[in-house]
JSON list of C-alpha atoms in Angstrom, two decimals:
[
{"chain": "A", "resi": 8, "resn": "MET", "atom": "CA", "xyz": [66.37, 111.59, 94.05]},
{"chain": "A", "resi": 9, "resn": "ALA", "atom": "CA", "xyz": [66.93, 113.45, 90.92]},
{"chain": "A", "resi": 10, "resn": "GLU", "atom": "CA", "xyz": [67.64, 116.85, 92.35]},
{"chain": "A", "resi": 11, "resn": "GLN", "atom": "CA", "xyz": [69.29, 115.55, 95.09]},
{"chain": "A", "resi": 12, "resn": "THR", "atom": "CA", "xyz": [71.31, 112.99, 93.33]},
{"chain": "A", "resi": 13, "resn": "PRO", "atom": "CA", "xyz": [73.58, 113.44, 90.21]},
{"chain": "A", "resi": 14, "resn": "TYR", "atom": "CA", "xyz": [73.53, 110.93, 87.80]},
{"chain": "A", "resi": 15, "resn": "TRP", "atom": "CA", "xyz": [76.69, 110.26, 87.75]},
{"chain": "A", "resi": 16, "resn": "LEU", "atom": "CA", "xyz": [76.99, 108.67, 90.82]},
{"chain": "A", "resi": 17, "resn": "LEU", "atom": "CA", "xyz": [74.07, 106.29, 90.14]},
{"chain": "A", "resi": 18, "resn": "ILE", "atom": "CA", "xyz": [75.13, 105.14, 86.85]},
{"chain": "A", "resi": 19, "resn": "SER", "atom": "CA", "xyz": [78.47, 104.86, 84.79]},
{"chain": "A", "resi": 20, "resn": "VAL", "atom": "CA", "xyz": [77.82, 104.81, 80.97]},
{"chain": "A", "resi": 21, "resn": "LEU", "atom": "CA", "xyz": [80.17, 102.07, 79.10]},
{"chain": "A", "resi": 22, "resn": "PHE", "atom": "CA", "xyz": [78.85, 103.05, 75.63]},
{"chain": "A", "resi": 23, "resn": "SER", "atom": "CA", "xyz": [76.45, 105.25, 74.40]},
{"chain": "A", "resi": 24, "resn": "SER", "atom": "CA", "xyz": [75.66, 105.88, 70.81]},
{"chain": "A", "resi": 25, "resn": "GLN", "atom": "CA", "xyz": [73.07, 108.62, 71.76]},
{"chain": "A", "resi": 26, "resn": "PRO", "atom": "CA", "xyz": [74.41, 111.65, 73.31]},
{"chain": "A", "resi": 27, "resn": "LEU", "atom": "CA", "xyz": [73.04, 111.69, 77.20]},
{"chain": "A", "resi": 28, "resn": "THR", "atom": "CA", "xyz": [71.50, 114.43, 78.93]},
{"chain": "A", "resi": 29, "resn": "PRO", "atom": "CA", "xyz": [71.07, 114.49, 82.90]},
{"chain": "A", "resi": 30, "resn": "ALA", "atom": "CA", "xyz": [66.77, 113.55, 82.35]},
{"chain": "A", "resi": 31, "resn": "LEU", "atom": "CA", "xyz": [67.79, 110.55, 80.13]},
{"chain": "A", "resi": 32, "resn": "ALA", "atom": "CA", "xyz": [70.44, 108.90, 82.05]},
{"chain": "A", "resi": 33, "resn": "MET", "atom": "CA", "xyz": [67.67, 109.39, 85.60]},
{"chain": "A", "resi": 34, "resn": "THR", "atom": "CA", "xyz": [65.01, 107.79, 83.32]},
{"chain": "A", "resi": 35, "resn": "LEU", "atom": "CA", "xyz": [67.20, 104.91, 82.10]},
{"chain": "A", "resi": 36, "resn": "HIS", "atom": "CA", "xyz": [68.58, 104.70, 85.65]},
{"chain": "A", "resi": 37, "resn": "GLU", "atom": "CA", "xyz": [65.18, 103.99, 87.24]},
{"chain": "A", "resi": 38, "resn": "ALA", "atom": "CA", "xyz": [64.00, 101.84, 84.93]},
{"chain": "A", "resi": 39, "resn": "ALA", "atom": "CA", "xyz": [67.25, 100.05, 85.50]},
{"chain": "A", "resi": 40, "resn": "TYR", "atom": "CA", "xyz": [66.71, 99.62, 89.19]},
{"chain": "A", "resi": 41, "resn": "GLU", "atom": "CA", "xyz": [63.59, 98.49, 88.98]},
{"chain": "A", "resi": 42, "resn": "LEU", "atom": "CA", "xyz": [64.48, 95.48, 87.21]},
{"chain": "A", "resi": 43, "resn": "TYR", "atom": "CA", "xyz": [67.94, 95.36, 89.87]},
{"chain": "A", "resi": 44, "resn": "SER", "atom": "CA", "xyz": [65.34, 95.43, 92.57]},
{"chain": "A", "resi": 45, "resn": "ARG", "atom": "CA", "xyz": [62.94, 93.33, 91.04]},
{"chain": "A", "resi": 46, "resn": "GLY", "atom": "CA", "xyz": [65.09, 90.65, 89.32]},
{"chain": "A", "resi": 47, "resn": "GLU", "atom": "CA", "xyz": [63.24, 91.02, 86.22]},
{"chain": "A", "resi": 48, "resn": "GLY", "atom": "CA", "xyz": [64.89, 90.45, 82.64]},
{"chain": "A", "resi": 49, "resn": "SER", "atom": "CA", "xyz": [64.11, 93.52, 80.42]},
{"chain": "A", "resi": 50, "resn": "ARG", "atom": "CA", "xyz": [61.35, 96.48, 80.70]},
{"chain": "A", "resi": 51, "resn": "GLU", "atom": "CA", "xyz": [59.90, 98.98, 78.24]},
{"chain": "A", "resi": 52, "resn": "VAL", "atom": "CA", "xyz": [60.51, 102.70, 79.01]},
{"chain": "A", "resi": 53, "resn": "ALA", "atom": "CA", "xyz": [58.81, 105.72, 77.63]},
{"chain": "A", "resi": 54, "resn": "GLY", "atom": "CA", "xyz": [58.15, 109.22, 78.04]},
{"chain": "A", "resi": 55, "resn": "ASP", "atom": "CA", "xyz": [59.00, 112.60, 76.37]},
{"chain": "A", "resi": 56, "resn": "LEU", "atom": "CA", "xyz": [63.05, 111.92, 75.85]},
{"chain": "A", "resi": 57, "resn": "LEU", "atom": "CA", "xyz": [62.67, 108.27, 74.51]},
{"chain": "A", "resi": 58, "resn": "SER", "atom": "CA", "xyz": [61.03, 104.99, 74.45]},
{"chain": "A", "resi": 59, "resn": "GLY", "atom": "CA", "xyz": [62.48, 102.02, 73.86]},
{"chain": "A", "resi": 60, "resn": "ARG", "atom": "CA", "xyz": [63.59, 98.84, 76.63]},
{"chain": "A", "resi": 61, "resn": "VAL", "atom": "CA", "xyz": [66.30, 98.74, 78.72]},
{"chain": "A", "resi": 62, "resn": "ASN", "atom": "CA", "xyz": [67.57, 94.92, 79.50]},
{"chain": "A", "resi": 63, "resn": "ASN", "atom": "CA", "xyz": [68.49, 93.36, 82.47]},
{"chain": "A", "resi": 64, "resn": "LEU", "atom": "CA", "xyz": [72.09, 91.32, 81.71]},
{"chain": "A", "resi": 65, "resn": "ARG", "atom": "CA", "xyz": [72.06, 89.74, 84.69]},
{"chain": "A", "resi": 66, "resn": "LYS", "atom": "CA", "xyz": [75.97, 90.17, 85.28]},
{"chain": "A", "resi": 67, "resn": "ASP", "atom": "CA", "xyz": [78.26, 92.30, 87.45]},
{"chain": "A", "resi": 68, "resn": "VAL", "atom": "CA", "xyz": [81.18, 94.26, 85.91]},
{"chain": "A", "resi": 69, "resn": "SER", "atom": "CA", "xyz": [84.06, 96.03, 87.42]},
{"chain": "A", "resi": 70, "resn": "LEU", "atom": "CA", "xyz": [85.80, 98.49, 85.39]},
{"chain": "A", "resi": 71, "resn": "GLY", "atom": "CA", "xyz": [88.52, 100.35, 87.23]},
{"chain": "A", "resi": 72, "resn": "GLY", "atom": "CA", "xyz": [87.12, 101.15, 90.47]},
{"chain": "A", "resi": 73, "resn": "ILE", "atom": "CA", "xyz": [83.68, 100.90, 89.36]},
{"chain": "A", "resi": 74, "resn": "ALA", "atom": "CA", "xyz": [81.90, 97.83, 89.55]},
{"chain": "A", "resi": 75, "resn": "GLY", "atom": "CA", "xyz": [77.75, 96.38, 89.72]},
{"chain": "A", "resi": 76, "resn": "PRO", "atom": "CA", "xyz": [75.21, 95.54, 87.59]},
{"chain": "A", "resi": 77, "resn": "ALA", "atom": "CA", "xyz": [75.46, 95.68, 83.94]},
{"chain": "A", "resi": 78, "resn": "PHE", "atom": "CA", "xyz": [72.31, 96.74, 81.59]},
{"chain": "A", "resi": 79, "resn": "GLU", "atom": "CA", "xyz": [71.31, 97.68, 78.00]},
{"chain": "A", "resi": 80, "resn": "ALA", "atom": "CA", "xyz": [69.00, 100.01, 76.84]},
{"chain": "A", "resi": 81, "resn": "GLU", "atom": "CA", "xyz": [67.64, 100.32, 73.25]},
{"chain": "A", "resi": 82, "resn": "ILE", "atom": "CA", "xyz": [66.30, 103.62, 72.55]},
{"chain": "A", "resi": 83, "resn": "GLU", "atom": "CA", "xyz": [64.60, 106.07, 70.38]},
{"chain": "A", "resi": 84, "resn": "THR", "atom": "CA", "xyz": [65.08, 109.74, 71.05]},
{"chain": "A", "resi": 85, "resn": "GLU", "atom": "CA", "xyz": [64.23, 112.94, 69.35]},
{"chain": "A", "resi": 86, "resn": "ARG", "atom": "CA", "xyz": [68.35, 112.32, 67.82]},
{"chain": "A", "resi": 87, "resn": "GLY", "atom": "CA", "xyz": [66.90, 108.92, 66.87]},
{"chain": "A", "resi": 88, "resn": "SER", "atom": "CA", "xyz": [67.43, 105.35, 67.71]},
{"chain": "A", "resi": 89, "resn": "GLY", "atom": "CA", "xyz": [70.81, 104.33, 69.30]},
{"chain": "A", "resi": 90, "resn": "VAL", "atom": "CA", "xyz": [72.05, 101.80, 72.33]},
{"chain": "A", "resi": 91, "resn": "VAL", "atom": "CA", "xyz": [73.27, 102.28, 75.78]},
{"chain": "A", "resi": 92, "resn": "ARG", "atom": "CA", "xyz": [75.15, 100.05, 78.05]},
{"chain": "A", "resi": 93, "resn": "PHE", "atom": "CA", "xyz": [75.46, 101.05, 81.17]},
{"chain": "A", "resi": 94, "resn": "VAL", "atom": "CA", "xyz": [75.92, 99.82, 84.85]},
{"chain": "A", "resi": 95, "resn": "LEU", "atom": "CA", "xyz": [74.53, 100.49, 88.43]},
{"chain": "A", "resi": 96, "resn": "THR", "atom": "CA", "xyz": [77.12, 102.01, 90.52]},
{"chain": "A", "resi": 97, "resn": "ARG", "atom": "CA", "xyz": [77.04, 100.06, 93.90]},
{"chain": "A", "resi": 98, "resn": "GLN", "atom": "CA", "xyz": [77.64, 103.61, 95.44]},
{"chain": "A", "resi": 99, "resn": "GLY", "atom": "CA", "xyz": [74.14, 104.47, 93.73]},
{"chain": "A", "resi": 100, "resn": "LEU", "atom": "CA", "xyz": [73.14, 101.41, 94.82]},
{"chain": "A", "resi": 101, "resn": "GLU", "atom": "CA", "xyz": [73.85, 101.97, 98.41]},
{"chain": "A", "resi": 102, "resn": "MET", "atom": "CA", "xyz": [72.44, 105.39, 98.13]},
{"chain": "A", "resi": 103, "resn": "MET", "atom": "CA", "xyz": [68.40, 104.43, 96.80]},
{"chain": "A", "resi": 104, "resn": "LYS", "atom": "CA", "xyz": [68.33, 101.10, 99.46]},
{"chain": "A", "resi": 105, "resn": "ALA", "atom": "CA", "xyz": [69.46, 104.15, 102.12]},
{"chain": "A", "resi": 106, "resn": "GLN", "atom": "CA", "xyz": [66.56, 106.23, 101.15]},
{"chain": "A", "resi": 107, "resn": "GLU", "atom": "CA", "xyz": [64.05, 103.66, 100.66]},
{"chain": "A", "resi": 108, "resn": "SER", "atom": "CA", "xyz": [64.57, 102.25, 104.24]},
{"chain": "A", "resi": 109, "resn": "ALA", "atom": "CA", "xyz": [64.73, 105.92, 105.63]},
{"chain": "A", "resi": 110, "resn": "PRO", "atom": "CA", "xyz": [61.26, 106.40, 107.85]},
{"chain": "A", "resi": 111, "resn": "ALA", "atom": "CA", "xyz": [59.04, 108.51, 106.13]},
{"chain": "A", "resi": 112, "resn": "ALA", "atom": "CA", "xyz": [58.38, 111.77, 107.04]},
{"chain": "A", "resi": 113, "resn": "PRO", "atom": "CA", "xyz": [55.27, 111.94, 109.48]},
{"chain": "A", "resi": 114, "resn": "ALA", "atom": "CA", "xyz": [52.09, 113.52, 107.89]},
{"chain": "A", "resi": 115, "resn": "LYS", "atom": "CA", "xyz": [51.03, 116.74, 109.12]},
{"chain": "A", "resi": 116, "resn": "PRO", "atom": "CA", "xyz": [47.87, 117.26, 110.47]},
{"chain": "A", "resi": 117, "resn": "LYS", "atom": "CA", "xyz": [45.28, 118.76, 108.16]},
{"chain": "A", "resi": 118, "resn": "TYR", "atom": "CA", "xyz": [44.06, 121.50, 110.73]},
{"chain": "A", "resi": 119, "resn": "LEU", "atom": "CA", "xyz": [46.11, 123.07, 113.19]},
{"chain": "A", "resi": 120, "resn": "ASN", "atom": "CA", "xyz": [43.23, 124.48, 115.39]}
]
């Protein structure tokens, strides 16, 4: 999904005290989508680029034509600590649900003969 869909279709950043790279934005999106899908309140995130916690604010927000569930992340990066407030876009949620419900490709036979 990360290679196919630009992150700005999946999340809309409302505020960030740290510059977001595409990889950082996708990491936040993945954590937030898991929280949203499972109805959980918060989750730790860690990786090469960051560590911290993503919190599900459990409310929908709307800003112009962008609407969706709101999240807040407290992160530590190589540039220091920061806060990111963002929305999972409705378009992104629909794309993720469509991808999950798409049938998996049939397994290829191990041997052709």
